[in-house]
């Protein structure tokens, strides 16, 4: 018999002595050395700087070399950043039944709570995380399905989404300028359907056996992430490096869609999440997605020659979902050379 969601949530039972067998990864997929260097190599960019050319240069270089950077002085009020993190921590700490109810108001299931991955029923090994996700916009359509516990959820998360959306335009404009494709490039359908996703990784009795999230690259233009503790690692030149938590900073990473649009100038970096035995970790990801019908293709100015096929975002997403954890397989489908 199918177990109820509220009993499956990792946060319902994590306080155990050992990692259940269904969460133990085969040796080649385990995190290995857990204390990877927390890297100062991943650039921290000051968006408050008045030297715009320098900012563009830093962001572009980071997007080429790492596919990752962090931003500080980003203009999102710190109190709102802290309040939003608190609201999600409170949400994930709610009684399991409440979470299950709050996360299942949407009959079409775009607002939802799940555990491990959306593919729970078919995955070989589960991941040590719970997830609450819902579309960011338009508010009029989706807000009715958002949680109402904690009581300030809708008010705080709406304000946060408005601010982070504005920040996303600032960052994308800088990236567009760095690519030389015109600052309006990302204004239309390409950024129309953002999604919010809050990951929660409870403490794990043996972090060497489990994973919060397997190695993957995001199906986004960029992802803007708020993290409250370390655990995020980036795969760079065959090694894992940790993304250092910088108070109130956002971590920005390039996803497949911007890799395609930039014709591989910017790299969608592979990353994963490891767990720890001390503290629960909560993150808030803002996924910048195009609308389903948007055409994604290398920008004309950068095609010499184009490396990727053009396709509707929904087609990309369908391919991505069937191959999510296998970058090679995803690249094969989107690349021109192998079609
Ligand atoms: C993701 C992701 C990182 C984190 O949700 O795609 O990579 O630290 N999250 O939670
Ligand atoms: Ni990711």
GROMACS .gro file of C-alpha atoms and ligand atoms in nm:
model
  350
    1UNK     CA    1   0.000   0.000   0.000
    2UNK     CA    2   0.124   0.347  -0.081
    3UNK     CA    3   0.252   0.522   0.229
    4UNK     CA    4   0.104   0.864   0.297
    5UNK     CA    5   0.319   1.160   0.197
    6UNK     CA    6   0.336   1.298   0.549
    7UNK     CA    7   0.494   0.973   0.666
    8UNK     CA    8   0.742   0.961   0.381
    9UNK     CA    9   0.881   1.313   0.438
   10UNK     CA   10   1.239   1.289   0.562
   11UNK     CA   11   1.153   1.549   0.824
   12UNK     CA   12   0.896   1.304   0.968
   13UNK     CA   13   1.149   1.040   1.070
   14UNK     CA   14   1.507   1.170   1.023
   15UNK     CA   15   1.587   1.133   1.391
   16UNK     CA   16   1.708   0.776   1.344
   17UNK     CA   17   2.032   0.598   1.438
   18UNK     CA   18   2.129   0.490   1.089
   19UNK     CA   19   2.052   0.569   0.726
   20UNK     CA   20   1.771   0.343   0.596
   21UNK     CA   21   1.884   0.116   0.314
   22UNK     CA   22   1.663   0.293   0.059
   23UNK     CA   23   1.869   0.610   0.117
   24UNK     CA   24   2.213   0.448   0.090
   25UNK     CA   25   2.375   0.525  -0.246
   26UNK     CA   26   2.603   0.278  -0.422
   27UNK     CA   27   2.971   0.350  -0.342
   28UNK     CA   28   3.044   0.529  -0.673
   29UNK     CA   29   2.765   0.780  -0.613
   30UNK     CA   30   2.837   0.850  -0.247
   31UNK     CA   31   2.974   1.191  -0.150
   32UNK     CA   32   3.322   1.054  -0.080
   33UNK     CA   33   3.540   1.304   0.098
   34UNK     CA   34   3.293   1.528   0.278
   35UNK     CA   35   3.526   1.809   0.370
   36UNK     CA   36   3.585   1.953   0.026
   37UNK     CA   37   3.748   2.296   0.025
   38UNK     CA   38   3.495   2.570   0.078
   39UNK     CA   39   3.602   2.766  -0.214
   40UNK     CA   40   3.689   3.129  -0.229
   41UNK     CA   41   3.735   3.073  -0.600
   42UNK     CA   42   3.366   3.114  -0.664
   43UNK     CA   43   3.349   3.489  -0.709
   44UNK     CA   44   3.143   3.707  -0.479
   45UNK     CA   45   3.025   4.005  -0.683
   46UNK     CA   46   2.925   4.337  -0.524
   47UNK     CA   47   2.618   4.456  -0.714
   48UNK     CA   48   2.636   4.786  -0.528
   49UNK     CA   49   2.955   4.871  -0.713
   50UNK     CA   50   2.938   5.179  -0.935
   51UNK     CA   51   3.180   5.032  -1.185
   52UNK     CA   52   2.926   4.865  -1.414
   53UNK     CA   53   3.182   4.749  -1.666
   54UNK     CA   54   3.381   4.582  -1.392
   55UNK     CA   55   3.066   4.412  -1.257
   56UNK     CA   56   2.978   4.281  -1.603
   57UNK     CA   57   3.332   4.156  -1.646
   58UNK     CA   58   3.330   3.971  -1.312
   59UNK     CA   59   2.990   3.813  -1.368
   60UNK     CA   60   3.074   3.708  -1.722
   61UNK     CA   61   3.406   3.558  -1.622
   62UNK     CA   62   3.245   3.364  -1.336
   63UNK     CA   63   2.972   3.239  -1.572
   64UNK     CA   64   3.234   3.121  -1.820
   65UNK     CA   65   3.466   2.957  -1.568
   66UNK     CA   66   3.238   2.825  -1.295
   67UNK     CA   67   2.880   2.872  -1.404
   68UNK     CA   68   2.844   2.999  -1.047
   69UNK     CA   69   2.886   3.324  -0.856
   70UNK     CA   70   2.744   3.492  -0.548
   71UNK     CA   71   2.602   3.842  -0.523
   72UNK     CA   72   2.606   4.082  -0.228
   73UNK     CA   73   2.463   4.435  -0.198
   74UNK     CA   74   2.192   4.304  -0.427
   75UNK     CA   75   1.921   4.543  -0.318
   76UNK     CA   76   1.682   4.286  -0.170
   77UNK     CA   77   1.614   4.415   0.184
   78UNK     CA   78   1.806   4.201   0.435
   79UNK     CA   79   1.508   4.189   0.670
   80UNK     CA   80   1.295   4.041   0.394
   81UNK     CA   81   1.567   3.787   0.312
   82UNK     CA   82   1.583   3.683   0.680
   83UNK     CA   83   1.204   3.679   0.721
   84UNK     CA   84   1.164   3.461   0.414
   85UNK     CA   85   1.422   3.212   0.536
   86UNK     CA   86   1.242   3.205   0.873
   87UNK     CA   87   0.905   3.144   0.709
   88UNK     CA   88   1.039   2.845   0.515
   89UNK     CA   89   1.214   2.705   0.820
   90UNK     CA   90   0.885   2.738   1.009
   91UNK     CA   91   0.702   2.570   0.725
   92UNK     CA   92   0.937   2.271   0.719
   93UNK     CA   93   0.910   2.247   1.101
   94UNK     CA   94   0.528   2.228   1.098
   95UNK     CA   95   0.358   1.905   1.204
   96UNK     CA   96   0.372   1.660   0.913
   97UNK     CA   97  -0.005   1.651   0.863
   98UNK     CA   98  -0.019   2.031   0.837
   99UNK     CA   99   0.257   2.032   0.578
  100UNK     CA  100   0.081   1.768   0.374
  101UNK     CA  101  -0.241   1.974   0.378
  102UNK     CA  102  -0.070   2.308   0.307
  103UNK     CA  103   0.125   2.153   0.022
  104UNK     CA  104  -0.169   1.995  -0.158
  105UNK     CA  105  -0.420   2.273  -0.222
  106UNK     CA  106  -0.361   2.292  -0.594
  107UNK     CA  107  -0.565   2.036  -0.792
  108UNK     CA  108  -0.333   2.082  -1.090
  109UNK     CA  109  -0.033   2.013  -0.866
  110UNK     CA  110   0.191   2.300  -0.971
  111UNK     CA  111   0.198   2.399  -0.604
  112UNK     CA  112   0.313   2.093  -0.419
  113UNK     CA  113   0.508   1.926  -0.146
  114UNK     CA  114   0.716   1.620  -0.220
  115UNK     CA  115   1.010   1.431  -0.080
  116UNK     CA  116   1.337   1.316  -0.240
  117UNK     CA  117   1.245   1.386  -0.604
  118UNK     CA  118   0.930   1.403  -0.814
  119UNK     CA  119   1.021   1.058  -0.932
  120UNK     CA  120   1.005   0.903  -0.583
  121UNK     CA  121   0.807   0.599  -0.691
  122UNK     CA  122   1.061   0.497  -0.956
  123UNK     CA  123   1.397   0.610  -0.821
  124UNK     CA  124   1.645   0.347  -0.706
  125UNK     CA  125   1.771   0.539  -0.406
  126UNK     CA  126   1.597   0.830  -0.233
  127UNK     CA  127   1.743   1.171  -0.151
  128UNK     CA  128   1.758   1.321   0.194
  129UNK     CA  129   1.534   1.621   0.132
  130UNK     CA  130   1.177   1.753   0.139
  131UNK     CA  131   1.063   2.010  -0.114
  132UNK     CA  132   0.789   2.270  -0.129
  133UNK     CA  133   0.748   2.427  -0.471
  134UNK     CA  134   0.512   2.658  -0.657
  135UNK     CA  135   0.514   2.896  -0.952
  136UNK     CA  136   0.617   3.252  -0.874
  137UNK     CA  137   0.391   3.435  -1.117
  138UNK     CA  138   0.125   3.535  -1.188
  139UNK     CA  139   0.026   3.583  -0.824
  140UNK     CA  140  -0.345   3.620  -0.909
  141UNK     CA  141  -0.352   3.270  -1.040
  142UNK     CA  142  -0.130   3.077  -0.801
  143UNK     CA  143  -0.140   3.251  -0.465
  144UNK     CA  144  -0.470   3.088  -0.369
  145UNK     CA  145  -0.285   2.753  -0.362
  146UNK     CA  146   0.015   2.865  -0.155
  147UNK     CA  147   0.040   2.755   0.210
  148UNK     CA  148  -0.142   2.959   0.474
  149UNK     CA  149   0.073   2.824   0.755
  150UNK     CA  150   0.285   2.989   0.883
  151UNK     CA  151   0.021   3.264   0.882
  152UNK     CA  152   0.253   3.522   0.722
  153UNK     CA  153   0.360   3.284   0.443
  154UNK     CA  154   0.172   3.451   0.157
  155UNK     CA  155   0.258   3.806   0.258
  156UNK     CA  156   0.629   3.741   0.306
  157UNK     CA  157   0.681   3.507   0.011
  158UNK     CA  158   0.497   3.741  -0.228
  159UNK     CA  159   0.720   4.032  -0.123
  160UNK     CA  160   1.027   3.812  -0.158
  161UNK     CA  161   0.926   3.693  -0.505
  162UNK     CA  162   0.870   4.050  -0.622
  163UNK     CA  163   1.215   4.154  -0.502
  164UNK     CA  164   1.396   3.850  -0.637
  165UNK     CA  165   1.221   3.892  -0.970
  166UNK     CA  166   1.358   4.245  -0.992
  167UNK     CA  167   1.701   4.119  -0.895
  168UNK     CA  168   1.680   3.853  -1.164
  169UNK     CA  169   1.625   4.124  -1.426
  170UNK     CA  170   1.926   4.317  -1.298
  171UNK     CA  171   2.147   4.008  -1.318
  172UNK     CA  172   2.015   3.897  -1.658
  173UNK     CA  173   2.070   4.245  -1.797
  174UNK     CA  174   2.433   4.231  -1.683
  175UNK     CA  175   2.471   3.886  -1.835
  176UNK     CA  176   2.310   3.997  -2.162
  177UNK     CA  177   2.543   4.294  -2.179
  178UNK     CA  178   2.838   4.065  -2.113
  179UNK     CA  179   2.726   3.846  -2.403
  180UNK     CA  180   2.673   4.149  -2.624
  181UNK     CA  181   2.315   4.053  -2.707
  182UNK     CA  182   2.127   4.363  -2.595
  183UNK     CA  183   1.983   4.435  -2.254
  184UNK     CA  184   1.623   4.360  -2.356
  185UNK     CA  185   1.699   4.005  -2.459
  186UNK     CA  186   1.554   3.836  -2.153
  187UNK     CA  187   1.255   4.064  -2.099
  188UNK     CA  188   0.980   3.860  -2.266
  189UNK     CA  189   0.871   3.498  -2.257
  190UNK     CA  190   1.218   3.372  -2.169
  191UNK     CA  191   1.175   3.479  -1.808
  192UNK     CA  192   0.799   3.458  -1.783
  193UNK     CA  193   0.743   3.151  -1.567
  194UNK     CA  194   0.966   3.157  -1.259
  195UNK     CA  195   0.928   2.883  -1.002
  196UNK     CA  196   1.010   2.888  -0.634
  197UNK     CA  197   1.142   2.577  -0.467
  198UNK     CA  198   1.234   2.541  -0.101
  199UNK     CA  199   1.459   2.248  -0.018
  200UNK     CA  200   1.487   2.118   0.335
  201UNK     CA  201   1.765   1.877   0.434
  202UNK     CA  202   1.727   1.746   0.791
  203UNK     CA  203   2.040   1.629   0.976
  204UNK     CA  204   2.151   1.287   0.854
  205UNK     CA  205   2.303   1.019   1.081
  206UNK     CA  206   2.568   0.926   0.822
  207UNK     CA  207   2.631   1.192   0.556
  208UNK     CA  208   2.891   0.972   0.385
  209UNK     CA  209   2.618   0.735   0.261
  210UNK     CA  210   2.337   0.970   0.164
  211UNK     CA  211   2.288   1.267  -0.068
  212UNK     CA  212   2.060   1.567  -0.042
  213UNK     CA  213   2.054   1.603  -0.417
  214UNK     CA  214   2.249   1.417  -0.682
  215UNK     CA  215   2.484   1.575  -0.938
  216UNK     CA  216   2.273   1.778  -1.182
  217UNK     CA  217   2.250   2.099  -1.378
  218UNK     CA  218   1.935   2.313  -1.349
  219UNK     CA  219   1.675   2.335  -1.630
  220UNK     CA  220   1.677   2.715  -1.600
  221UNK     CA  221   1.828   3.029  -1.749
  222UNK     CA  222   1.970   3.106  -1.409
  223UNK     CA  223   1.885   2.997  -1.055
  224UNK     CA  224   1.901   3.242  -0.764
  225UNK     CA  225   1.952   3.054  -0.439
  226UNK     CA  226   1.942   3.155  -0.075
  227UNK     CA  227   2.119   2.909   0.156
  228UNK     CA  228   2.151   2.909   0.534
  229UNK     CA  229   2.438   2.662   0.578
  230UNK     CA  230   2.696   2.479   0.370
  231UNK     CA  231   2.624   2.163   0.173
  232UNK     CA  232   2.610   2.287  -0.187
  233UNK     CA  233   2.903   2.167  -0.400
  234UNK     CA  234   3.004   2.250  -0.756
  235UNK     CA  235   3.176   2.008  -0.993
  236UNK     CA  236   3.469   2.192  -1.145
  237UNK     CA  237   3.752   2.034  -1.344
  238UNK     CA  238   3.679   1.690  -1.202
  239UNK     CA  239   3.666   1.801  -0.837
  240UNK     CA  240   3.397   1.905  -0.596
  241UNK     CA  241   3.424   2.248  -0.437
  242UNK     CA  242   3.194   2.383  -0.168
  243UNK     CA  243   2.995   2.703  -0.203
  244UNK     CA  244   3.066   2.902   0.108
  245UNK     CA  245   2.761   3.047   0.282
  246UNK     CA  246   2.797   3.426   0.276
  247UNK     CA  247   2.541   3.595   0.504
  248UNK     CA  248   2.247   3.739   0.306
  249UNK     CA  249   2.416   3.670  -0.028
  250UNK     CA  250   2.246   3.497  -0.318
  251UNK     CA  251   2.415   3.214  -0.503
  252UNK     CA  252   2.355   3.242  -0.877
  253UNK     CA  253   2.411   2.956  -1.115
  254UNK     CA  254   2.378   2.920  -1.488
  255UNK     CA  255   2.137   2.650  -1.613
  256UNK     CA  256   2.104   2.458  -1.938
  257UNK     CA  257   1.878   2.719  -2.097
  258UNK     CA  258   2.132   3.000  -2.070
  259UNK     CA  259   2.406   2.762  -2.179
  260UNK     CA  260   2.202   2.707  -2.496
  261UNK     CA  261   2.118   3.075  -2.549
  262UNK     CA  262   2.479   3.180  -2.493
  263UNK     CA  263   2.588   2.908  -2.735
  264UNK     CA  264   2.807   2.756  -2.465
  265UNK     CA  265   2.986   3.081  -2.374
  266UNK     CA  266   2.831   3.045  -2.029
  267UNK     CA  267   2.841   2.703  -1.869
  268UNK     CA  268   2.559   2.534  -1.685
  269UNK     CA  269   2.752   2.399  -1.389
  270UNK     CA  270   2.685   2.062  -1.235
  271UNK     CA  271   2.624   2.070  -0.863
  272UNK     CA  272   2.496   1.850  -0.579
  273UNK     CA  273   2.400   1.873  -0.214
  274UNK     CA  274   2.558   1.677   0.069
  275UNK     CA  275   2.401   1.640   0.411
  276UNK     CA  276   2.550   1.688   0.756
  277UNK     CA  277   2.477   1.533   1.094
  278UNK     CA  278   2.459   1.855   1.294
  279UNK     CA  279   2.198   2.094   1.158
  280UNK     CA  280   1.902   2.101   0.927
  281UNK     CA  281   1.972   2.303   0.613
  282UNK     CA  282   1.708   2.504   0.427
  283UNK     CA  283   1.745   2.666   0.088
  284UNK     CA  284   1.517   2.876  -0.129
  285UNK     CA  285   1.571   2.844  -0.502
  286UNK     CA  286   1.422   3.080  -0.761
  287UNK     CA  287   1.424   2.905  -1.098
  288UNK     CA  288   1.402   3.133  -1.397
  289UNK     CA  289   1.204   2.943  -1.655
  290UNK     CA  290   1.071   3.052  -1.993
  291UNK     CA  291   0.703   3.006  -2.068
  292UNK     CA  292   0.624   2.667  -2.219
  293UNK     CA  293   0.582   2.800  -2.572
  294UNK     CA  294   0.898   3.012  -2.572
  295UNK     CA  295   1.152   2.917  -2.832
  296UNK     CA  296   1.496   2.859  -2.686
  297UNK     CA  297   1.790   2.873  -2.922
  298UNK     CA  298   2.141   3.017  -2.937
  299UNK     CA  299   2.128   3.396  -2.977
  300UNK     CA  300   2.192   3.483  -3.343
  301UNK     CA  301   2.484   3.711  -3.260
  302UNK     CA  302   2.664   3.421  -3.094
  303UNK     CA  303   2.607   3.155  -3.360
  304UNK     CA  304   2.935   3.084  -3.524
  305UNK     CA  305   2.820   2.814  -3.567
  306UNK     CA  306   2.520   2.731  -3.344
  307UNK     CA  307   2.593   2.440  -3.112
  308UNK     CA  308   2.237   2.374  -2.998
  309UNK     CA  309   1.906   2.292  -3.159
  310UNK     CA  310   1.621   2.535  -3.116
  311UNK     CA  311   1.317   2.401  -2.935
  312UNK     CA  312   1.020   2.511  -2.733
  313UNK     CA  313   1.088   2.523  -2.363
  314UNK     CA  314   0.828   2.256  -2.301
  315UNK     CA  315   1.013   2.024  -2.537
  316UNK     CA  316   1.337   2.093  -2.355
  317UNK     CA  317   1.171   2.028  -2.020
  318UNK     CA  318   1.023   1.700  -2.137
  319UNK     CA  319   1.368   1.581  -2.245
  320UNK     CA  320   1.526   1.714  -1.928
  321UNK     CA  321   1.280   1.536  -1.703
  322UNK     CA  322   1.344   1.200  -1.859
  323UNK     CA  323   1.721   1.237  -1.822
  324UNK     CA  324   1.758   1.486  -1.539
  325UNK     CA  325   2.057   1.343  -1.357
  326UNK     CA  326   2.256   1.256  -1.667
  327UNK     CA  327   2.418   1.566  -1.816
  328UNK     CA  328   2.566   1.375  -2.106
  329UNK     CA  329   2.225   1.247  -2.211
  330UNK     CA  330   2.065   1.592  -2.179
  331UNK     CA  331   2.344   1.754  -2.383
  332UNK     CA  332   2.307   1.491  -2.650
  333UNK     CA  333   1.941   1.581  -2.700
  334UNK     CA  334   1.996   1.957  -2.713
  335UNK     CA  335   2.319   1.962  -2.914
  336UNK     CA  336   2.324   2.001  -3.291
  337UNK     CA  337   2.637   1.800  -3.358
  338UNK     CA  338   2.491   1.469  -3.240
  339UNK     CA  339   2.142   1.496  -3.389
  340LIG     C1  340   1.825   2.271  -0.677
  340LIG     C2  341   1.955   2.284  -0.608
  340LIG     C3  342   2.078   2.347  -0.412
  340LIG     C4  343   2.062   2.358  -0.264
  340LIG     O1  344   1.720   2.284  -0.611
  340LIG     O2  345   1.828   2.249  -0.800
  340LIG     O3  346   2.056   2.260  -0.669
  340LIG     O4  347   2.162   2.390  -0.201
  340LIG     N1  348   1.956   2.322  -0.479
  340LIG     O5  349   1.953   2.331  -0.214
  341LIG    NI1  350   2.020   2.267  -0.877
   0.00000   0.00000   0.00000
